[in-house]
Coordinates of N, CA and C in Angstrom, one line a residue:
X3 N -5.8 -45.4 -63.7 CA -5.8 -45.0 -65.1 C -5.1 -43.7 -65.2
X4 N -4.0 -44.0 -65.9 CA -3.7 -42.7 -66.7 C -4.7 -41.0 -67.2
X5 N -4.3 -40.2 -67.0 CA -4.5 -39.1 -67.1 C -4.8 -38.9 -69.0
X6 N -5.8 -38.5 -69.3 CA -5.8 -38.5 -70.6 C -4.8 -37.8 -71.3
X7 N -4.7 -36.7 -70.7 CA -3.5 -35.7 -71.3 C -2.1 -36.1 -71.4
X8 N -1.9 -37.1 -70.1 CA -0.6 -37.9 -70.4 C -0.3 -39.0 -71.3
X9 N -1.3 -39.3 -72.0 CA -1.2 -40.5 -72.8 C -1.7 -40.4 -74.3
X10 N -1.8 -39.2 -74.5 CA -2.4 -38.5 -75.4 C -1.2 -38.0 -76.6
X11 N -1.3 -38.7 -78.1 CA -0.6 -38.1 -78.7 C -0.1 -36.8 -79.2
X12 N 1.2 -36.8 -79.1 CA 1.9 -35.0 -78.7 C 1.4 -33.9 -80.4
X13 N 0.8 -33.2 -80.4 CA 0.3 -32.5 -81.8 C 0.8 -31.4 -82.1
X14 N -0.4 -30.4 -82.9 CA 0.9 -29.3 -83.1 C -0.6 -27.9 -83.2
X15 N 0.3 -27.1 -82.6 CA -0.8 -26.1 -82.0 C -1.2 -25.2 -83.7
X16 N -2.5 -25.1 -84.2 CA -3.3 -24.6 -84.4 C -4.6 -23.3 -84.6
X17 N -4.9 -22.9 -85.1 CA -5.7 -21.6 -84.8 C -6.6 -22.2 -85.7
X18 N -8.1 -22.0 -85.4 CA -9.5 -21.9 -86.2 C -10.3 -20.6 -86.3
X19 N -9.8 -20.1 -87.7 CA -10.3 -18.8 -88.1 C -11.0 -18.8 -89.0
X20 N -12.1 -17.5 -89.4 CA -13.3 -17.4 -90.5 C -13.1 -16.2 -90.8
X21 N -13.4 -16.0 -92.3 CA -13.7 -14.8 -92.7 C -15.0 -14.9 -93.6
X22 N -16.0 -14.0 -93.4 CA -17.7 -14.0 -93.9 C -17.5 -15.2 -94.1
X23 N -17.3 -16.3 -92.8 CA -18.0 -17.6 -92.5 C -17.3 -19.0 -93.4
X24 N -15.8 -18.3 -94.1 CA -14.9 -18.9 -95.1 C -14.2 -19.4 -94.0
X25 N -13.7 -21.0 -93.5 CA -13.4 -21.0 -92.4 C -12.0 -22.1 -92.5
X26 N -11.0 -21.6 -91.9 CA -9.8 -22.4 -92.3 C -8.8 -23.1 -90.7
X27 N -8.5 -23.7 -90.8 CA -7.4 -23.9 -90.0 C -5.5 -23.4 -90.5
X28 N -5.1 -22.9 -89.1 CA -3.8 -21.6 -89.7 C -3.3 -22.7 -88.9
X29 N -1.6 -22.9 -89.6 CA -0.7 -23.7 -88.4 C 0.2 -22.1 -88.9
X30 N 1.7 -22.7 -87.9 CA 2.4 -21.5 -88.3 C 3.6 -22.5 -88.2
X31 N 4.0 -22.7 -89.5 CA 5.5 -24.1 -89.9 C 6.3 -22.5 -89.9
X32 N 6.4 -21.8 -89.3 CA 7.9 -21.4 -89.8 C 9.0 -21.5 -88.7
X33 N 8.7 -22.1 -87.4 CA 9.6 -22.4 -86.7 C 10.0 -23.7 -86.6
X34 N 8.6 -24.8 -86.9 CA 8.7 -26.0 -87.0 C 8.4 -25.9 -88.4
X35 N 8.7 -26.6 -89.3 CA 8.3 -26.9 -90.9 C 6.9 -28.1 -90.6
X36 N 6.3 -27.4 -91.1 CA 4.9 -28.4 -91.7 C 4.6 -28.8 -93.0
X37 N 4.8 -30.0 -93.3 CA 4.3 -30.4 -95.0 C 3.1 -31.6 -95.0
X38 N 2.2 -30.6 -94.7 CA 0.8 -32.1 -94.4 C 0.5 -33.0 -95.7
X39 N 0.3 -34.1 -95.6 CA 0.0 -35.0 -96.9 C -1.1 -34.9 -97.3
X40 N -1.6 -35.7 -98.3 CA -3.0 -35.7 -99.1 C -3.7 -36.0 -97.3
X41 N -3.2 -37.2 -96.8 CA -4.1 -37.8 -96.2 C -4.6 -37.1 -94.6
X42 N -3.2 -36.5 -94.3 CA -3.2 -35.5 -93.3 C -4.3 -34.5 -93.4
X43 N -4.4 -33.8 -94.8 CA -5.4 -32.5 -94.7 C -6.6 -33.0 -94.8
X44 N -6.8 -33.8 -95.7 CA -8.1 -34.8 -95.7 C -8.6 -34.9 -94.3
X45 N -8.3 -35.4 -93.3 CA -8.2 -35.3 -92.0 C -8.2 -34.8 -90.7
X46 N -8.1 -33.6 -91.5 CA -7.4 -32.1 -90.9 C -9.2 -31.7 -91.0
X47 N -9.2 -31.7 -92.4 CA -10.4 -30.3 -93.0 C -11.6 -31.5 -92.7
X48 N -11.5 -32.8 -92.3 CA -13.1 -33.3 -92.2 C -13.3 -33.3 -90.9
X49 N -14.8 -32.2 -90.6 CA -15.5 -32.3 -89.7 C -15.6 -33.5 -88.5
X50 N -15.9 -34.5 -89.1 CA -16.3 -35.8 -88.5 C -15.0 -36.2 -87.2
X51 N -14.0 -36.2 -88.1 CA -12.7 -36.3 -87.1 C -11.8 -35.2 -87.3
X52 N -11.7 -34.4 -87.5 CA -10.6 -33.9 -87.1 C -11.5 -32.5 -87.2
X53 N -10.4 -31.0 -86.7 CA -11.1 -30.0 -86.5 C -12.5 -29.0 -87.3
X54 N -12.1 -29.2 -88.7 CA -12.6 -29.3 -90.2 C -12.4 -28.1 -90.8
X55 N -12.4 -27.8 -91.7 CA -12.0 -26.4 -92.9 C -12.1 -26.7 -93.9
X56 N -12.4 -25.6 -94.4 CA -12.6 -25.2 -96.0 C -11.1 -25.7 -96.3
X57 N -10.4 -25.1 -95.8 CA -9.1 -24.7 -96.0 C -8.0 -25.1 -94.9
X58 N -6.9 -25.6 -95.5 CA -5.4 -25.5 -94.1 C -4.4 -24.8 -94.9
X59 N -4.3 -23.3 -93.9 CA -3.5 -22.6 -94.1 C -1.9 -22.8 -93.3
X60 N -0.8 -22.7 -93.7 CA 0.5 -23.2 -93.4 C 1.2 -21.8 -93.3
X61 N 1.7 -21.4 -92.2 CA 2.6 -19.9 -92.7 C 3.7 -20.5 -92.5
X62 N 5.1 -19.8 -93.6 CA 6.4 -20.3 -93.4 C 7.1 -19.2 -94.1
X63 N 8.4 -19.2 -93.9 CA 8.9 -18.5 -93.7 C 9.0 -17.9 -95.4
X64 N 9.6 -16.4 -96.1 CA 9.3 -16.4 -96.8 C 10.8 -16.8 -98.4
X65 N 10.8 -17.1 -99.1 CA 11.2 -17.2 -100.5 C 12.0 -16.2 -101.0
X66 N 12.7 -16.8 -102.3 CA 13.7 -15.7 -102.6 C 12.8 -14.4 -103.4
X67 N 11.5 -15.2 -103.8 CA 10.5 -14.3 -104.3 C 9.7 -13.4 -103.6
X68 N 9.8 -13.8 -102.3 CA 8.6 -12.7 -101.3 C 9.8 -11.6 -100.6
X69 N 10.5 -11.1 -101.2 CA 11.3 -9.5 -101.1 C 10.7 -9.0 -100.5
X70 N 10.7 -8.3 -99.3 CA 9.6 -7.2 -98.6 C 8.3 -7.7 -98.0
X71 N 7.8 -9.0 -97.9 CA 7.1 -9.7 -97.2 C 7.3 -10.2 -96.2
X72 N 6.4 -10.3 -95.0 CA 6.8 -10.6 -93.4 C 6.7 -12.5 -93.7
X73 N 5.8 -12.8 -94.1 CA 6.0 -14.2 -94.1 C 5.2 -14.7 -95.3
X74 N 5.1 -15.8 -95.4 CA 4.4 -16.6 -96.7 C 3.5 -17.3 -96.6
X75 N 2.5 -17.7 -97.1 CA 1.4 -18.7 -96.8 C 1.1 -19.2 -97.6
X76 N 1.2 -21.0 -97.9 CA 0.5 -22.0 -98.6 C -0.9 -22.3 -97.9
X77 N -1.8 -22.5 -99.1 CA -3.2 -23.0 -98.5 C -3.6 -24.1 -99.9
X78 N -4.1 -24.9 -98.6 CA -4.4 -26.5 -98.8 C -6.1 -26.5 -99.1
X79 N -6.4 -27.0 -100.0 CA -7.6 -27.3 -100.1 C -8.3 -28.5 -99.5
X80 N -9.4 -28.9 -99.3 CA -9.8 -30.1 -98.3 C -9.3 -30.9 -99.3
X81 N -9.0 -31.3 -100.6 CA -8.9 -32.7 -101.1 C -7.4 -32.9 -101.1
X82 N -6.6 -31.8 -100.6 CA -5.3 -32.0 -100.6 C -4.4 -31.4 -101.6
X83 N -5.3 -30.6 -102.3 CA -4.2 -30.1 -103.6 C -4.2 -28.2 -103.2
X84 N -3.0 -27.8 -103.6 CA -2.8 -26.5 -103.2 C -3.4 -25.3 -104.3
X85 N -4.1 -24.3 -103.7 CA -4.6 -23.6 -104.3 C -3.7 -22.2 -104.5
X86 N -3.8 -21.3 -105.2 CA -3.1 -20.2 -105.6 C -3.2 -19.1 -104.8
X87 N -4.4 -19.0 -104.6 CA -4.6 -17.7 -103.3 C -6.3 -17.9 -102.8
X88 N -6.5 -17.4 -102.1 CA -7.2 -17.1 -101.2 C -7.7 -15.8 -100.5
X89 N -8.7 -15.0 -100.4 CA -8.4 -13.5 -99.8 C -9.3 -13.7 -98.8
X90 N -9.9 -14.5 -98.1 CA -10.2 -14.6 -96.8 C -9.7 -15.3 -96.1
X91 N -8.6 -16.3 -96.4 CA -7.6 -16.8 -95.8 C -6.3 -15.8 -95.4
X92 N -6.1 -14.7 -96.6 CA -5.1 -14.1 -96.5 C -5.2 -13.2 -95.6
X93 N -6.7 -13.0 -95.5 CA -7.0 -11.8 -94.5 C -7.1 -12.3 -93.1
X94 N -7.0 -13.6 -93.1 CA -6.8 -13.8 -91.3 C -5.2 -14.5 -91.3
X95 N -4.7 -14.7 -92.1 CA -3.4 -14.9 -91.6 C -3.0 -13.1 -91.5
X96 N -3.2 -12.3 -92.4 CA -3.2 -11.0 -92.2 C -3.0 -10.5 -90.2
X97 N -4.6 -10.7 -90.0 CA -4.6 -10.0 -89.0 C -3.9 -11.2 -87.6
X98 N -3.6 -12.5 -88.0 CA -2.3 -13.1 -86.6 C -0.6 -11.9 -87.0
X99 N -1.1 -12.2 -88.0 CA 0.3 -11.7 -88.3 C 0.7 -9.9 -87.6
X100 N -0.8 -9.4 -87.9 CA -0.6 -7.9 -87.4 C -0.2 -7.5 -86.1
X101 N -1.2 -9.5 -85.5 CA -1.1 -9.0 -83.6 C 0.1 -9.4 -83.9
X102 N 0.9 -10.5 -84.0 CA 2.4 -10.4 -83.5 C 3.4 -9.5 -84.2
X103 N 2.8 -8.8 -84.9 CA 4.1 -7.6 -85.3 C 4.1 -6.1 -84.4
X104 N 2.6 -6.2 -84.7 CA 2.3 -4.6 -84.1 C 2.1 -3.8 -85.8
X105 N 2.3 -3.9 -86.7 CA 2.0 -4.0 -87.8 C 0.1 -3.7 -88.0
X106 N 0.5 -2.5 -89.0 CA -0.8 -1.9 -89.5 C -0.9 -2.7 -91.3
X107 N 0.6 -3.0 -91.8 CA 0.7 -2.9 -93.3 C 1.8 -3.9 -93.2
X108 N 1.3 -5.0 -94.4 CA 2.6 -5.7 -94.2 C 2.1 -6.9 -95.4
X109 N 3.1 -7.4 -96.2 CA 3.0 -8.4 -97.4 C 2.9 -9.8 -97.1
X110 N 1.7 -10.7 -97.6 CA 2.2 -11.8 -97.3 C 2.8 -12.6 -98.9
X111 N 4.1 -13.4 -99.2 CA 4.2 -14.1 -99.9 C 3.0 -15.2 -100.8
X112 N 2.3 -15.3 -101.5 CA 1.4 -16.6 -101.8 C 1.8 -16.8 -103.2
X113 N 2.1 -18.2 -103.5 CA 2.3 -18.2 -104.8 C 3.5 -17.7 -105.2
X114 N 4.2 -17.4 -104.9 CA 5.7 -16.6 -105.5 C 5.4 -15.5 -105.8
X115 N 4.6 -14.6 -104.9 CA 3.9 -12.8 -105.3 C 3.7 -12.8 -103.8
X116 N 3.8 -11.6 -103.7 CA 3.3 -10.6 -102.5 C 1.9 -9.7 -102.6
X117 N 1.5 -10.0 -101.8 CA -0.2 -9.2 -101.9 C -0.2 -8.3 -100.4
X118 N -0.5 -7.1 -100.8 CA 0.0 -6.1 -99.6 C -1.7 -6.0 -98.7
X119 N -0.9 -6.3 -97.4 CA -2.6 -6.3 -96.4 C -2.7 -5.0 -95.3
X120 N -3.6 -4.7 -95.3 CA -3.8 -3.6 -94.6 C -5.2 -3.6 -93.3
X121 N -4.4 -3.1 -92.6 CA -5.5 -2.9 -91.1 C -6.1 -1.7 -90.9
X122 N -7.3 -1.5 -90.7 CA -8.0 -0.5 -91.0 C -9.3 -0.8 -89.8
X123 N -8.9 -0.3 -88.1 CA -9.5 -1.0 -87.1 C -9.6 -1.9 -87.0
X124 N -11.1 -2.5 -87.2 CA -11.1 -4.1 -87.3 C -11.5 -4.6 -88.2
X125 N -11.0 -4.2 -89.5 CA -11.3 -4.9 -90.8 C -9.7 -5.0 -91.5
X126 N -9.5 -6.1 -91.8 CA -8.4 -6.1 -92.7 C -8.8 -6.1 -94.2
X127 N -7.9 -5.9 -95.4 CA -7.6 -6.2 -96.3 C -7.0 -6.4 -96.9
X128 N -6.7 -6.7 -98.4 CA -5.7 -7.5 -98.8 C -6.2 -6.8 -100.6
X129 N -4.9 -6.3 -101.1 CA -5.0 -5.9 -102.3 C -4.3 -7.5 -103.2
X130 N -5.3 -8.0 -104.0 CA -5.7 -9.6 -104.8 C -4.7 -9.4 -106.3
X131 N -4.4 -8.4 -106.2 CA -3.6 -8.2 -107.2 C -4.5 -8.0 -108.5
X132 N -3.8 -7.6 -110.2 CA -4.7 -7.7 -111.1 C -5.4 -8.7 -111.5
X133 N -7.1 -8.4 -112.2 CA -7.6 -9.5 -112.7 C -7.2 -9.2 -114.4
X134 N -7.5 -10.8 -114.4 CA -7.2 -11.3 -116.1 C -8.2 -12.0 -116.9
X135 N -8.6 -11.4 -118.1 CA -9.5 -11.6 -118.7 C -9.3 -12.5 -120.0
X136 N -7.5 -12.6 -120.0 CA -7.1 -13.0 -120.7 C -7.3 -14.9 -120.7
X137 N -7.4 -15.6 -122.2 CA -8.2 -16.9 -121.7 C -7.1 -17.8 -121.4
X138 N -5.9 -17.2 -121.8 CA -4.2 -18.4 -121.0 C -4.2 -18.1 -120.1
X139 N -4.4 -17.0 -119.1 CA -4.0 -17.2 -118.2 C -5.3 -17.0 -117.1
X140 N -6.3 -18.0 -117.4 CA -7.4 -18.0 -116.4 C -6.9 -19.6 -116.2
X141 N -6.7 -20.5 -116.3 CA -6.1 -20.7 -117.8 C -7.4 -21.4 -118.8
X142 N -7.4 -21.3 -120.4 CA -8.4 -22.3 -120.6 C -8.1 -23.2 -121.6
X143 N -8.1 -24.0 -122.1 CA -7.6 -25.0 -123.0 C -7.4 -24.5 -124.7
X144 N -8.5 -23.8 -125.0 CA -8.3 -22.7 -126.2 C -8.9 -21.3 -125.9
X145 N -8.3 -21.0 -126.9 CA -8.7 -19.0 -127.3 C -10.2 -19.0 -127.4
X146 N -11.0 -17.9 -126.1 CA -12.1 -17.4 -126.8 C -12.5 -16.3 -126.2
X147 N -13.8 -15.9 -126.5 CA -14.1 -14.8 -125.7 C -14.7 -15.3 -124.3
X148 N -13.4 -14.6 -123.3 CA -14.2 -14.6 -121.4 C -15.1 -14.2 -121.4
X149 N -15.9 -13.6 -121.9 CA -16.6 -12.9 -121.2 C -18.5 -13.1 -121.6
X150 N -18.0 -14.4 -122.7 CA -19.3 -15.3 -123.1 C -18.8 -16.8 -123.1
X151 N -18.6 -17.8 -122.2 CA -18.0 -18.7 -121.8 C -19.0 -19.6 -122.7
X152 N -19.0 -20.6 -123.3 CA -20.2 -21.5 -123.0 C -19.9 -22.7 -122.9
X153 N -20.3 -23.1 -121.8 CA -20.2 -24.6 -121.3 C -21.3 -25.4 -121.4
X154 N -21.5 -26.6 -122.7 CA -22.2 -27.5 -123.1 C -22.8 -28.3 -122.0
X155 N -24.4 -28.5 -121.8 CA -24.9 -29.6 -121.6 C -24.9 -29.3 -119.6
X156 N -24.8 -28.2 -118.8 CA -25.0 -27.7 -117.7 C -26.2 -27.4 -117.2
X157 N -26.8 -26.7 -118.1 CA -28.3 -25.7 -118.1 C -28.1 -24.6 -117.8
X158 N -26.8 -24.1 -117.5 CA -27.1 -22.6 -117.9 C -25.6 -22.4 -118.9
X159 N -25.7 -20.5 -119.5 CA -24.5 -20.6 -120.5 C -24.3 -19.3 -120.2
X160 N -23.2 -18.8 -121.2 CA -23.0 -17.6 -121.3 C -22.3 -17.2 -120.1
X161 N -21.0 -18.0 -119.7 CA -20.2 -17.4 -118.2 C -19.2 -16.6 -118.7
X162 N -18.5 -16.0 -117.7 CA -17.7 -14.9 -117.7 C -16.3 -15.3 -116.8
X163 N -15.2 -15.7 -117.6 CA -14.1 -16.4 -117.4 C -13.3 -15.1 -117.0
X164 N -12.7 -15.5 -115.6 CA -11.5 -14.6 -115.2 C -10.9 -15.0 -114.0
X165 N -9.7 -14.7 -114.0 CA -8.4 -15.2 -113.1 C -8.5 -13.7 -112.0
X166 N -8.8 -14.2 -111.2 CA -8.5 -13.5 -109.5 C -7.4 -14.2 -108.9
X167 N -6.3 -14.3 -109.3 CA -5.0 -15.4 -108.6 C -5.3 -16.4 -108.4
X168 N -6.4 -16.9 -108.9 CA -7.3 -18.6 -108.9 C -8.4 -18.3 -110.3
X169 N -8.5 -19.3 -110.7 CA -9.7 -19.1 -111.9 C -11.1 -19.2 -111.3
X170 N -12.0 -18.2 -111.9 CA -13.2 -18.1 -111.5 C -14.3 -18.7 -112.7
X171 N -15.2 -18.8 -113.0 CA -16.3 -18.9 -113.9 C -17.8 -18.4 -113.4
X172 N -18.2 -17.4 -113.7 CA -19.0 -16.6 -113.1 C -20.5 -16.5 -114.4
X173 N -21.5 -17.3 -113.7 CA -22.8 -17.0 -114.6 C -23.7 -16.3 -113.5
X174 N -24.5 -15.5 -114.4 CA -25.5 -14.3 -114.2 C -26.4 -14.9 -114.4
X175 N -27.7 -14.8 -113.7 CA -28.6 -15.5 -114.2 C -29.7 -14.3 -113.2
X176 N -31.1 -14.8 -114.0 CA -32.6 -14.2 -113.5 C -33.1 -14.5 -112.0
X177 N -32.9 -16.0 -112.4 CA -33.3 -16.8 -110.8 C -32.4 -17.4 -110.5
X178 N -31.5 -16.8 -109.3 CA -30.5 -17.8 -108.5 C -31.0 -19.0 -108.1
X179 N -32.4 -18.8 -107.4 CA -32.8 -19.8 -106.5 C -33.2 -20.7 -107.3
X180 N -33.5 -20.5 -108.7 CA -34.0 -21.8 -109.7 C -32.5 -22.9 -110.2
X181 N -31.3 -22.3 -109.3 CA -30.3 -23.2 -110.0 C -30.1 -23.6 -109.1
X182 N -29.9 -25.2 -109.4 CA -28.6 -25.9 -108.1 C -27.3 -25.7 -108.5
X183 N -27.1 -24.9 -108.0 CA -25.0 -25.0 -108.2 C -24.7 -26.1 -107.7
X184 N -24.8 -27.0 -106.6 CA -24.0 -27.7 -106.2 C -23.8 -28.8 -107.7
X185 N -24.8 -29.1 -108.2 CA -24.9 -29.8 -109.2 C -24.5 -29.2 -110.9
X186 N -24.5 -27.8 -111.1 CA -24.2 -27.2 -112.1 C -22.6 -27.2 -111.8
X187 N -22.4 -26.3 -110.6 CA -20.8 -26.4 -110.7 C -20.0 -27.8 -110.9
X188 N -20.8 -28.7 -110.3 CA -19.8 -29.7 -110.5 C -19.2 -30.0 -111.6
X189 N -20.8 -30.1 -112.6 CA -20.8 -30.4 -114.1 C -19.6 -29.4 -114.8
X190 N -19.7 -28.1 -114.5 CA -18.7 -27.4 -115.1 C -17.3 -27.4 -114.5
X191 N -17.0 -27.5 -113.4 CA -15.6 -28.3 -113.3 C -15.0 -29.5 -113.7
X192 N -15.9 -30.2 -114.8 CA -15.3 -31.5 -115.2 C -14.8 -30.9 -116.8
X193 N -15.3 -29.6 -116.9 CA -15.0 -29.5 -118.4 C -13.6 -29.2 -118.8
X194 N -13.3 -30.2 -119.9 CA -12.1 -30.1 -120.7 C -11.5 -28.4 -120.3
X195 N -12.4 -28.1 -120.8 CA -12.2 -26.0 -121.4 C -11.4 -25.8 -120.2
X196 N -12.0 -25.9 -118.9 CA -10.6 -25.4 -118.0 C -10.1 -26.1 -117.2
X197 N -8.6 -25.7 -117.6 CA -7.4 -26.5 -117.5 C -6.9 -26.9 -116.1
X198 N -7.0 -26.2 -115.1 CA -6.9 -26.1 -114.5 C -9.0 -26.2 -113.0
X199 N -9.7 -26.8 -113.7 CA -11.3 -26.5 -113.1 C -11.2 -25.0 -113.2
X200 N -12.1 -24.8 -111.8 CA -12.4 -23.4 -111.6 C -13.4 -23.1 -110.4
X201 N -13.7 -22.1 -109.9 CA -14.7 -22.1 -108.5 C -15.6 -21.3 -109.9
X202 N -17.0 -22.0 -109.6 CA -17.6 -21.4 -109.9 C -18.6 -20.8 -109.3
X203 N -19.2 -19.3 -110.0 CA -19.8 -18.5 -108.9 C -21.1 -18.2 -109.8
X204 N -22.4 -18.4 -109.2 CA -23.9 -17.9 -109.3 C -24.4 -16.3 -108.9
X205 N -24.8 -15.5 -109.8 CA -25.1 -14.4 -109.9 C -26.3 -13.6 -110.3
X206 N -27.1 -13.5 -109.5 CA -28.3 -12.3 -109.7 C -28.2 -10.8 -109.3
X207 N -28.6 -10.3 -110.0 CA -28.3 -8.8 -109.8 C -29.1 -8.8 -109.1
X208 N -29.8 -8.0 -107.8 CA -31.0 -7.8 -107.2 C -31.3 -6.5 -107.6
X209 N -30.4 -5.5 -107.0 CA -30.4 -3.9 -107.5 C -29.5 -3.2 -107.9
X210 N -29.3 -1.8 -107.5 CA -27.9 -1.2 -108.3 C -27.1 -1.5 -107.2
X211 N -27.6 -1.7 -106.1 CA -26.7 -1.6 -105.2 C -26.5 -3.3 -104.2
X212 N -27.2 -4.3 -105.2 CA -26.8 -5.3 -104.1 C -26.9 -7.0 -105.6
X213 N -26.1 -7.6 -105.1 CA -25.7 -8.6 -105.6 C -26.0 -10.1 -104.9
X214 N -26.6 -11.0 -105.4 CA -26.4 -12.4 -104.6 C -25.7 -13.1 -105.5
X215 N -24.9 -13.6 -104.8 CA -24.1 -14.7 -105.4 C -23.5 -15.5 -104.1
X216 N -23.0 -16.5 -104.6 CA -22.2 -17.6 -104.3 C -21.7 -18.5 -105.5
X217 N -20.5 -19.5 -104.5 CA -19.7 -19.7 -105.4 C -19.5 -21.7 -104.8
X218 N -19.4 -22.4 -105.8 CA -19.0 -23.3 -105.7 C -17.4 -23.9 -106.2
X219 N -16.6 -23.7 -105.1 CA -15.3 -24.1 -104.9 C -14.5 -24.9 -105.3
X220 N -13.2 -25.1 -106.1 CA -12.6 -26.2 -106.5 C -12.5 -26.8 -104.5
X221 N -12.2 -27.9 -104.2 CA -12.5 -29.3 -105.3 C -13.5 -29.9 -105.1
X222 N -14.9 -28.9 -105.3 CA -16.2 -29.5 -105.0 C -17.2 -29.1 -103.9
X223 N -17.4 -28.3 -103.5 CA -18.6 -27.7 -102.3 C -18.6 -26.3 -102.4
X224 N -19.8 -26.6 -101.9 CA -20.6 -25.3 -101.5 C -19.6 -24.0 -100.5
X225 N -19.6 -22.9 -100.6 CA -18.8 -22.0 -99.8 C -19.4 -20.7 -99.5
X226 N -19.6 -20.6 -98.2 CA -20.4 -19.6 -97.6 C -19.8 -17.7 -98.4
X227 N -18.6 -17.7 -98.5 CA -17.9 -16.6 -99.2 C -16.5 -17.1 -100.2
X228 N -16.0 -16.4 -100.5 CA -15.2 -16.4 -101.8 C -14.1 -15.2 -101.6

């Protein structure tokens, strides 16, 4: 019998990285081009058979739009549709990127924009660019006020619409632990009002100085960070 490794179909090398437990698979297409299908990431990001992630991150090379950026990065969502940005994705393509430069500071392309990341020991970061309060460009279907959202027929109201380079919808509430997001968010990603869905995020104030939240993710689960 054959050697498993000899008869084993030829693949394409990979990295499995996390940030606060946000956990993606990174290829790096800029030597070879990678353009995974619906069915490919599907595949890719489920647990059961293939490696699994939130996310498949692609680095390639950069655009006539990423001027002064070291390279570019598309990120794939598990149902196969591409998302706008990501900052815990950005932050670990960030830090491959920093080991093969030697690089303290350096831009990655996402979206046809540059977001400048920075190494600071062993924490990286990533400046997300401005937020938008504005309701076109979160995006939402008509004019109103962000910052009192209300979405009919969920059980909770009163959310707080804003674009982080991806659209957010963010409710505050008394008792976290009394909502199911997995079941609220879904409900609220089906709504007309945004155009585009939205991740949506659950919010209790605990004190002045601490927050619980999480966030339920387009295109549907639960996500340890945001």
């Amino acid at each position: 019998m054959k050697n498993w490794s000899d008869i084993a179909p030829a693949g394409r090398p990979f990295i499995k990285m996390q940030g606060l437990k946000n956990h993606f698979v990174i290829i790096d297409g800029r030597a070879k081009p990678f353009k995974p299908s619906v069915d490919e990431i599907k595949y890719i990001c489920d647990i059961g058979v293939g490696p699994g992630a939130e996310q498949i991150i692609v680095i390639e090379p950069i655009t006539e739009h990423g001027h002064g950026a070291y390279a570019r990065s598309r990120i794939y969502n598990s149902d196969g549709t591409e998302a706008e940005a990501c900052g815990n994705a950005t932050r670990c393509v960030a830090k491959l990127l920093m080991q093969e430069s030697g690089l303290d500071s350096l831009g990655i392309e996402i979206n046809f924009e540059v977001l400048k990341c920075q190494r600071d020991g062993e924490n990286i970061s990533v400046e997300m660019g401005k937020i938008s309060f504005d309701w076109d460009q979160i995006p939402l279907a008509e004019e109103c006020d962000t910052l009192h959202v209300d979405i009919k027929d969920v059980g909770i109201s009163d959310g707080v619409a804003v674009n982080v380079a991806n659209p957010h919808l963010v409710f505050f509430v008394d008792d976290f632990d009394a909502v199911d997001l997995a079941t609220v968010g879904s409900r609220v990603q089906k709504n007309p009002l945004l155009l585009k869905s939205a991740n949506v995020g659950l919010a209790e104030i605990i004190d002045n100085t601490h927050i619980k939240f999480q966030v339920y993710e387009r295109p549907g689960m639960l996500t340890m960070a945001c």
